[in-house]
Amino acid sequence: MKILVKIRYNGAGYCGFQTQPNGITVQAVLTEAFSRLFGFPCHVTGCSRTDSGVHALGFCATVVPADESVSRTDWCRIPPEKMHRAVNVLLPVDIAVVAAAIVTDDFHPRYSVISKAYEYRIHNAPYRDPFLMNRAHHEPRRIDAAALSEMNAVAQMFVGEHDFAGFMSAGSSVEDTVRTVYAANVRRDGEQIIYHVEANGFLYNMVRIMAGSLMDVAYGRKTSEDIRVALDECRRTSAGFTAPPDGLYLSDVKYDREIHWMCL
Amino acid sequence: MKILVKIRYNGAGYCGFQTQPNGITVQAVLTEAFSRLFGFPCHVTGCSRTDSGVHALGFCATVVPADESVSRTDWCRIPPEKMHRAVNVLLPVDIAVVAAAIVTDDFHPRYSVISKAYEYRIHNAPYRDPFLMNRAHHEPRRIDAAALSEMNAVAQMFVGEHDFAGFMSAGSSVEDTVRTVYAANVRRDGEQIIYHVEANGFLYNMVRIMAGSLMDVAYGRKTSEDIRVALDECRRTSAGFTAPPDGLYLSDVKYDREIHWMCL
């Protein structure tokens, strides 16, 4: 038996999700909170690494006792529907559990994933917004309806099974760079332009390079043909810049089984 | 000639708009920024006092030279369409100018007002939201469609000309407590419930007491009849509690003349 929790966090104050020797991470903070809550050391495993400054609306992580001596079947005294109330008081204000579920031991927060969805938010107004500081990438130059439509057309190119090696940052060690994008679109929501993408997996910096490519097309620094070449010929130099992390949100994760999320 | 600026600010870090001896205020920060920008002391006058912790999306303020020796007609070297770029670099991240206009000397940011609009935002979800900390009032208990509809019906009572003395905090020295509410409604937007109200003026804490009354009705602590009595008989004790400042936003100000807002 494992506890699965759904988490929202503002990543501005963290060096990403995954624990590392230097800098505070979401995983380290969660591990400490759950260990204090249960009274014994816990392991927290996330659905994804997220980069420093990246946010999450529906991040998923499992919690299990770290100590083998703790019963594996009857260790959680807190009903899942009340987990958010119990643990949120032990978490800093920029991290919150929003739901919890019981899952079986064969469930893995990363390997049981069917698809993940991300949003990239661009604040497109001449002025900066005090409420979007570190929460959206600011692009002051107007993206008009024609440019927005072109961005959306480029997003449609990403849909389907492709080798996304041209949309991966150097330094990644993955061998299989083929991923399937299930949905992608670009829409305006007030002063924000939101790129939404769902896929069975993402390469290192893939969403940020996609978002950078869309912005480069909107501003005429790249053509949609450049992006086509980046995709067809796996050519990183034809794709756009790597958009900054502050506009990126992990929004949703789908699993290979039904999860009975609870929250009262 | 005066400069009129439209401002957004996150009020979480300020003791309200108006300068006071203890605590940092939005007016003091704006005054310092404009004085540095122009190179001589400036006076900044706001459209409203806002309480500590209250936010603004469309606050209006005028800027004039404080020194009589500065020319009153030709003192502003910065075109209004570029004002946001010039001054925002001198402002902290939680305050930003979003537009500017030139107005004549007879314009007053408070006395030339026709109407002001406020929003009160309630985060209605069982868990707290890391992105709404100090930006919405958290009410974890579910407000369902029936309760929302009752809130909206109570909001409709406020529309029209009424003596709102029952919706004013003690300690206010105003003599005329009659105000005209032009529009009021309550709607759900995702996890938030938003109360919007527009009036020719507001008494001290009026919007927060209205918002508290709506929540008291939603949770059965007051009836809509209680609120009717508070309104008809000016009875503060029949109205609801004073909702906390963090959910309140000054959203818009309308003036008795057309303002040529500029922002490039």
Short mmCIF file of N, CA and C in Angstrom, two decimals, chain A residues 118-235:
data_model
loop_
_atom_site.label_atom_id
_atom_site.label_comp_id
_atom_site.label_asym_id
_atom_site.label_seq_id
_atom_site.Cartn_x
_atom_site.Cartn_y
_atom_site.Cartn_z
N TYR A 118 1.20 19.77 -19.79
CA TYR A 118 1.85 21.01 -19.33
C TYR A 118 1.15 22.21 -19.93
N GLU A 119 1.27 23.33 -19.22
CA GLU A 119 0.86 24.63 -19.75
C GLU A 119 2.06 25.55 -19.75
N TYR A 120 2.20 26.34 -20.81
CA TYR A 120 3.21 27.40 -20.78
C TYR A 120 2.47 28.73 -20.91
N ARG A 121 2.63 29.62 -19.91
CA ARG A 121 1.88 30.87 -19.87
C ARG A 121 2.76 32.07 -20.21
N ILE A 122 2.28 32.82 -21.19
CA ILE A 122 2.98 34.03 -21.63
C ILE A 122 2.12 35.23 -21.27
N HIS A 123 2.67 36.18 -20.52
CA HIS A 123 1.94 37.42 -20.25
C HIS A 123 2.26 38.39 -21.36
N ASN A 124 1.27 38.63 -22.22
CA ASN A 124 1.49 39.44 -23.42
C ASN A 124 0.80 40.80 -23.26
N ALA A 125 1.48 41.71 -22.57
CA ALA A 125 0.99 43.07 -22.36
C ALA A 125 2.21 43.97 -22.27
N PRO A 126 2.07 45.27 -22.60
CA PRO A 126 3.25 46.15 -22.63
C PRO A 126 3.89 46.33 -21.25
N TYR A 127 3.09 46.17 -20.20
CA TYR A 127 3.57 46.38 -18.83
C TYR A 127 3.70 45.04 -18.13
N ARG A 128 4.54 45.01 -17.09
CA ARG A 128 4.59 43.82 -16.25
C ARG A 128 3.40 43.80 -15.31
N ASP A 129 3.01 42.62 -14.83
CA ASP A 129 1.85 42.48 -13.95
C ASP A 129 2.34 42.04 -12.56
N PRO A 130 2.01 42.86 -11.52
CA PRO A 130 2.46 42.50 -10.16
C PRO A 130 1.95 41.13 -9.70
N PHE A 131 0.85 40.66 -10.32
CA PHE A 131 0.28 39.37 -9.89
C PHE A 131 0.85 38.19 -10.68
N LEU A 132 1.67 38.47 -11.68
CA LEU A 132 2.23 37.39 -12.50
C LEU A 132 3.74 37.27 -12.38
N MET A 133 4.33 38.00 -11.46
CA MET A 133 5.77 37.93 -11.21
C MET A 133 6.19 36.48 -10.95
N ASN A 134 7.12 35.95 -11.76
CA ASN A 134 7.59 34.56 -11.64
C ASN A 134 6.52 33.53 -11.93
N ARG A 135 5.37 33.96 -12.47
CA ARG A 135 4.27 33.02 -12.74
C ARG A 135 3.91 32.93 -14.21
N ALA A 136 4.47 33.83 -15.02
CA ALA A 136 4.25 33.79 -16.47
C ALA A 136 5.47 34.45 -17.10
N HIS A 137 5.79 34.03 -18.33
CA HIS A 137 6.89 34.66 -19.05
C HIS A 137 6.36 35.94 -19.70
N HIS A 138 6.99 37.09 -19.42
CA HIS A 138 6.51 38.36 -19.93
C HIS A 138 7.05 38.66 -21.32
N GLU A 139 6.15 38.81 -22.29
CA GLU A 139 6.52 39.24 -23.65
C GLU A 139 5.75 40.51 -23.94
N PRO A 140 6.41 41.70 -23.81
CA PRO A 140 5.66 42.95 -23.95
C PRO A 140 5.16 43.24 -25.37
N ARG A 141 5.83 42.72 -26.40
CA ARG A 141 5.42 43.07 -27.77
C ARG A 141 4.16 42.29 -28.14
N ARG A 142 3.16 42.99 -28.65
CA ARG A 142 1.84 42.44 -28.95
C ARG A 142 1.90 41.24 -29.90
N ILE A 143 1.27 40.14 -29.49
CA ILE A 143 1.05 39.00 -30.38
C ILE A 143 -0.40 39.11 -30.85
N ASP A 144 -0.61 39.44 -32.13
CA ASP A 144 -1.97 39.69 -32.61
C ASP A 144 -2.66 38.38 -33.01
N ALA A 145 -3.90 38.51 -33.48
CA ALA A 145 -4.71 37.32 -33.79
C ALA A 145 -4.06 36.46 -34.88
N ALA A 146 -3.43 37.11 -35.87
CA ALA A 146 -2.78 36.36 -36.96
C ALA A 146 -1.59 35.56 -36.42
N ALA A 147 -0.79 36.19 -35.57
CA ALA A 147 0.38 35.51 -34.98
C ALA A 147 -0.07 34.37 -34.06
N LEU A 148 -1.16 34.62 -33.34
CA LEU A 148 -1.69 33.59 -32.44
C LEU A 148 -2.14 32.37 -33.25
N SER A 149 -2.78 32.65 -34.37
CA SER A 149 -3.25 31.58 -35.24
C SER A 149 -2.07 30.79 -35.81
N GLU A 150 -0.98 31.49 -36.13
CA GLU A 150 0.22 30.81 -36.64
C GLU A 150 0.85 29.95 -35.54
N MET A 151 0.86 30.46 -34.31
CA MET A 151 1.38 29.67 -33.18
C MET A 151 0.56 28.38 -33.03
N ASN A 152 -0.76 28.52 -33.14
CA ASN A 152 -1.62 27.35 -32.98
C ASN A 152 -1.38 26.34 -34.09
N ALA A 153 -1.14 26.84 -35.31
CA ALA A 153 -0.86 25.94 -36.44
C ALA A 153 0.45 25.17 -36.20
N VAL A 154 1.46 25.85 -35.67
CA VAL A 154 2.72 25.17 -35.36
C VAL A 154 2.50 24.12 -34.26
N ALA A 155 1.68 24.48 -33.26
CA ALA A 155 1.38 23.52 -32.18
C ALA A 155 0.76 22.24 -32.76
N GLN A 156 -0.05 22.40 -33.80
CA GLN A 156 -0.69 21.22 -34.41
C GLN A 156 0.34 20.27 -35.04
N MET A 157 1.46 20.84 -35.53
CA MET A 157 2.54 20.00 -36.10
C MET A 157 3.08 19.00 -35.08
N PHE A 158 3.06 19.42 -33.79
CA PHE A 158 3.63 18.57 -32.73
C PHE A 158 2.78 17.34 -32.45
N VAL A 159 1.48 17.43 -32.80
CA VAL A 159 0.56 16.33 -32.46
C VAL A 159 0.92 15.07 -33.24
N GLY A 160 0.89 13.93 -32.55
CA GLY A 160 1.21 12.65 -33.18
C GLY A 160 2.54 12.10 -32.67
N GLU A 161 2.96 10.97 -33.26
CA GLU A 161 4.22 10.35 -32.85
C GLU A 161 5.37 10.93 -33.68
N HIS A 162 6.34 11.50 -33.00
CA HIS A 162 7.49 12.11 -33.68
C HIS A 162 8.76 11.83 -32.88
N ASP A 163 9.88 11.90 -33.58
CA ASP A 163 11.18 11.92 -32.90
C ASP A 163 11.44 13.38 -32.51
N PHE A 164 11.39 13.68 -31.22
CA PHE A 164 11.51 15.06 -30.76
C PHE A 164 12.95 15.42 -30.38
N ALA A 165 13.93 14.72 -30.94
CA ALA A 165 15.34 14.98 -30.60
C ALA A 165 15.74 16.43 -30.87
N GLY A 166 15.08 17.07 -31.84
CA GLY A 166 15.35 18.49 -32.12
C GLY A 166 14.80 19.42 -31.06
N PHE A 167 13.99 18.87 -30.15
CA PHE A 167 13.37 19.67 -29.09
C PHE A 167 13.83 19.19 -27.71
N MET A 168 15.13 18.88 -27.64
CA MET A 168 15.70 18.38 -26.39
C MET A 168 16.99 19.13 -26.12
N SER A 169 17.19 19.51 -24.85
CA SER A 169 18.45 20.19 -24.52
C SER A 169 19.58 19.19 -24.46
N ALA A 170 20.76 19.64 -24.80
CA ALA A 170 21.96 18.81 -24.67
C ALA A 170 22.14 18.41 -23.21
N GLY A 171 22.79 17.29 -22.98
CA GLY A 171 23.05 16.86 -21.61
C GLY A 171 22.07 15.82 -21.13
N SER A 172 21.10 15.48 -21.98
CA SER A 172 20.14 14.43 -21.62
C SER A 172 20.70 13.09 -22.09
N SER A 173 20.48 12.05 -21.30
CA SER A 173 21.07 10.75 -21.64
C SER A 173 20.04 9.77 -22.21
N VAL A 174 18.79 10.24 -22.46
CA VAL A 174 17.79 9.30 -22.98
C VAL A 174 18.17 8.81 -24.37
N GLU A 175 17.86 7.55 -24.66
CA GLU A 175 18.20 6.99 -25.97
C GLU A 175 17.02 7.07 -26.92
N ASP A 176 15.83 6.77 -26.40
CA ASP A 176 14.64 6.81 -27.26
C ASP A 176 14.02 8.21 -27.18
N THR A 177 14.10 8.95 -28.28
CA THR A 177 13.61 10.33 -28.28
C THR A 177 12.26 10.45 -29.00
N VAL A 178 11.62 9.32 -29.23
CA VAL A 178 10.29 9.33 -29.85
C VAL A 178 9.23 9.48 -28.76
N ARG A 179 8.33 10.45 -28.96
CA ARG A 179 7.23 10.65 -28.02
C ARG A 179 5.94 10.87 -28.83
N THR A 180 4.80 10.61 -28.19
CA THR A 180 3.52 10.86 -28.85
C THR A 180 2.80 12.01 -28.15
N VAL A 181 2.55 13.06 -28.93
CA VAL A 181 1.78 14.20 -28.41
C VAL A 181 0.31 13.95 -28.73
N TYR A 182 -0.53 13.92 -27.70
CA TYR A 182 -1.95 13.64 -27.88
C TYR A 182 -2.76 14.89 -28.21
N ALA A 183 -2.33 16.03 -27.68
CA ALA A 183 -3.07 17.27 -27.91
C ALA A 183 -2.13 18.44 -27.70
N ALA A 184 -2.35 19.49 -28.48
CA ALA A 184 -1.56 20.71 -28.34
C ALA A 184 -2.38 21.87 -28.89
N ASN A 185 -2.41 22.98 -28.18
CA ASN A 185 -3.09 24.16 -28.70
C ASN A 185 -2.59 25.42 -28.01
N VAL A 186 -2.86 26.54 -28.66
CA VAL A 186 -2.47 27.85 -28.14
C VAL A 186 -3.72 28.70 -28.10
N ARG A 187 -4.00 29.32 -26.96
CA ARG A 187 -5.19 30.18 -26.87
C ARG A 187 -4.86 31.44 -26.06
N ARG A 188 -5.65 32.48 -26.29
CA ARG A 188 -5.51 33.69 -25.50
C ARG A 188 -6.53 33.66 -24.37
N ASP A 189 -6.11 34.06 -23.18
CA ASP A 189 -7.01 34.15 -22.03
C ASP A 189 -6.71 35.48 -21.36
N GLY A 190 -7.47 36.51 -21.75
CA GLY A 190 -7.21 37.87 -21.24
C GLY A 190 -5.85 38.34 -21.73
N GLU A 191 -4.98 38.73 -20.81
CA GLU A 191 -3.64 39.22 -21.21
C GLU A 191 -2.64 38.07 -21.37
N GLN A 192 -3.09 36.83 -21.11
CA GLN A 192 -2.17 35.71 -21.22
C GLN A 192 -2.39 34.90 -22.49
N ILE A 193 -1.30 34.35 -23.01
CA ILE A 193 -1.36 33.38 -24.09
C ILE A 193 -0.90 32.06 -23.49
N ILE A 194 -1.73 31.02 -23.64
CA ILE A 194 -1.46 29.76 -22.96
C ILE A 194 -1.26 28.64 -23.99
N TYR A 195 -0.09 28.01 -23.91
CA TYR A 195 0.20 26.84 -24.74
C TYR A 195 -0.04 25.60 -23.89
N HIS A 196 -0.92 24.74 -24.36
CA HIS A 196 -1.25 23.52 -23.63
C HIS A 196 -0.78 22.33 -24.46
N VAL A 197 -0.10 21.37 -23.82
CA VAL A 197 0.37 20.18 -24.56
C VAL A 197 0.28 18.95 -23.66
N GLU A 198 -0.23 17.87 -24.24
CA GLU A 198 -0.34 16.61 -23.52
C GLU A 198 0.36 15.53 -24.34
N ALA A 199 1.19 14.70 -23.69
CA ALA A 199 1.96 13.68 -24.40
C ALA A 199 2.20 12.49 -23.49
N ASN A 200 2.66 11.38 -24.09
CA ASN A 200 2.96 10.20 -23.26
C ASN A 200 4.29 10.36 -22.52
N GLY A 201 5.02 11.41 -22.84
CA GLY A 201 6.27 11.70 -22.14
C GLY A 201 6.92 12.91 -22.78
N PHE A 202 7.88 13.49 -22.06
CA PHE A 202 8.56 14.68 -22.56
C PHE A 202 10.06 14.53 -22.39
N LEU A 203 10.82 14.98 -23.36
CA LEU A 203 12.27 15.00 -23.25
C LEU A 203 12.71 16.19 -22.41
N TYR A 204 14.00 16.22 -22.08
CA TYR A 204 14.52 17.31 -21.24
C TYR A 204 14.34 18.67 -21.93
N ASN A 205 13.60 19.55 -21.27
CA ASN A 205 13.29 20.92 -21.76
C ASN A 205 12.38 20.96 -22.99
N MET A 206 11.74 19.83 -23.32
CA MET A 206 10.92 19.76 -24.54
C MET A 206 9.81 20.81 -24.59
N VAL A 207 9.07 20.99 -23.50
CA VAL A 207 7.96 21.96 -23.52
C VAL A 207 8.51 23.38 -23.63
N ARG A 208 9.63 23.65 -22.94
CA ARG A 208 10.18 25.00 -22.99
C ARG A 208 10.74 25.32 -24.38
N ILE A 209 11.29 24.31 -25.09
CA ILE A 209 11.78 24.56 -26.46
C ILE A 209 10.60 24.69 -27.42
N MET A 210 9.54 23.90 -27.20
CA MET A 210 8.31 24.09 -28.00
C MET A 210 7.76 25.51 -27.80
N ALA A 211 7.66 25.94 -26.54
CA ALA A 211 7.13 27.28 -26.25
C ALA A 211 8.02 28.37 -26.86
N GLY A 212 9.33 28.19 -26.78
CA GLY A 212 10.26 29.13 -27.40
C GLY A 212 10.10 29.16 -28.91
N SER A 213 9.86 27.99 -29.51
CA SER A 213 9.65 27.91 -30.96
C SER A 213 8.38 28.67 -31.36
N LEU A 214 7.32 28.51 -30.56
CA LEU A 214 6.05 29.21 -30.86
C LEU A 214 6.25 30.72 -30.78
N MET A 215 6.99 31.18 -29.78
CA MET A 215 7.24 32.62 -29.65
C MET A 215 8.13 33.13 -30.77
N ASP A 216 9.14 32.34 -31.15
CA ASP A 216 10.01 32.75 -32.27
C ASP A 216 9.22 32.89 -33.56
N VAL A 217 8.24 31.99 -33.77
CA VAL A 217 7.38 32.09 -34.96
C VAL A 217 6.49 33.33 -34.86
N ALA A 218 5.91 33.55 -33.68
CA ALA A 218 5.01 34.71 -33.49
C ALA A 218 5.73 36.02 -33.81
N TYR A 219 7.01 36.10 -33.44
CA TYR A 219 7.76 37.35 -33.62
C TYR A 219 8.60 37.34 -34.91
N GLY A 220 8.44 36.33 -35.76
CA GLY A 220 9.12 36.32 -37.04
C GLY A 220 10.60 35.96 -36.99
N ARG A 221 11.07 35.48 -35.83
CA ARG A 221 12.48 35.09 -35.74
C ARG A 221 12.71 33.70 -36.34
N LYS A 222 11.62 32.92 -36.43
CA LYS A 222 11.64 31.62 -37.10
C LYS A 222 10.38 31.55 -37.96
N THR A 223 10.42 30.67 -38.98
CA THR A 223 9.20 30.42 -39.75
C THR A 223 8.64 29.07 -39.31
N SER A 224 7.39 28.82 -39.66
CA SER A 224 6.81 27.52 -39.33
C SER A 224 7.57 26.42 -40.07
N GLU A 225 8.18 26.78 -41.22
CA GLU A 225 8.99 25.81 -41.96
C GLU A 225 10.25 25.42 -41.17
N ASP A 226 10.85 26.38 -40.47
CA ASP A 226 11.99 26.07 -39.59
C ASP A 226 11.59 25.02 -38.55
N ILE A 227 10.42 25.20 -37.98
CA ILE A 227 9.98 24.29 -36.92
C ILE A 227 9.71 22.91 -37.53
N ARG A 228 9.14 22.91 -38.73
CA ARG A 228 8.92 21.66 -39.46
C ARG A 228 10.26 20.90 -39.65
N VAL A 229 11.30 21.64 -40.04
CA VAL A 229 12.63 21.03 -40.23
C VAL A 229 13.19 20.51 -38.89
N ALA A 230 13.02 21.30 -37.84
CA ALA A 230 13.48 20.88 -36.51
C ALA A 230 12.84 19.54 -36.14
N LEU A 231 11.57 19.40 -36.53
CA LEU A 231 10.81 18.19 -36.19
C LEU A 231 11.19 17.03 -37.12
N ASP A 232 11.19 17.28 -38.43
CA ASP A 232 11.43 16.21 -39.41
C ASP A 232 12.88 15.75 -39.43
N GLU A 233 13.80 16.70 -39.22
CA GLU A 233 15.23 16.37 -39.32
C GLU A 233 15.92 16.38 -37.96
N CYS A 234 15.14 16.49 -36.90
CA CYS A 234 15.68 16.46 -35.54
C CYS A 234 16.82 17.46 -35.38
N ARG A 235 16.59 18.66 -35.90
CA ARG A 235 17.66 19.66 -35.89
C ARG A 235 17.38 20.72 -34.82
#
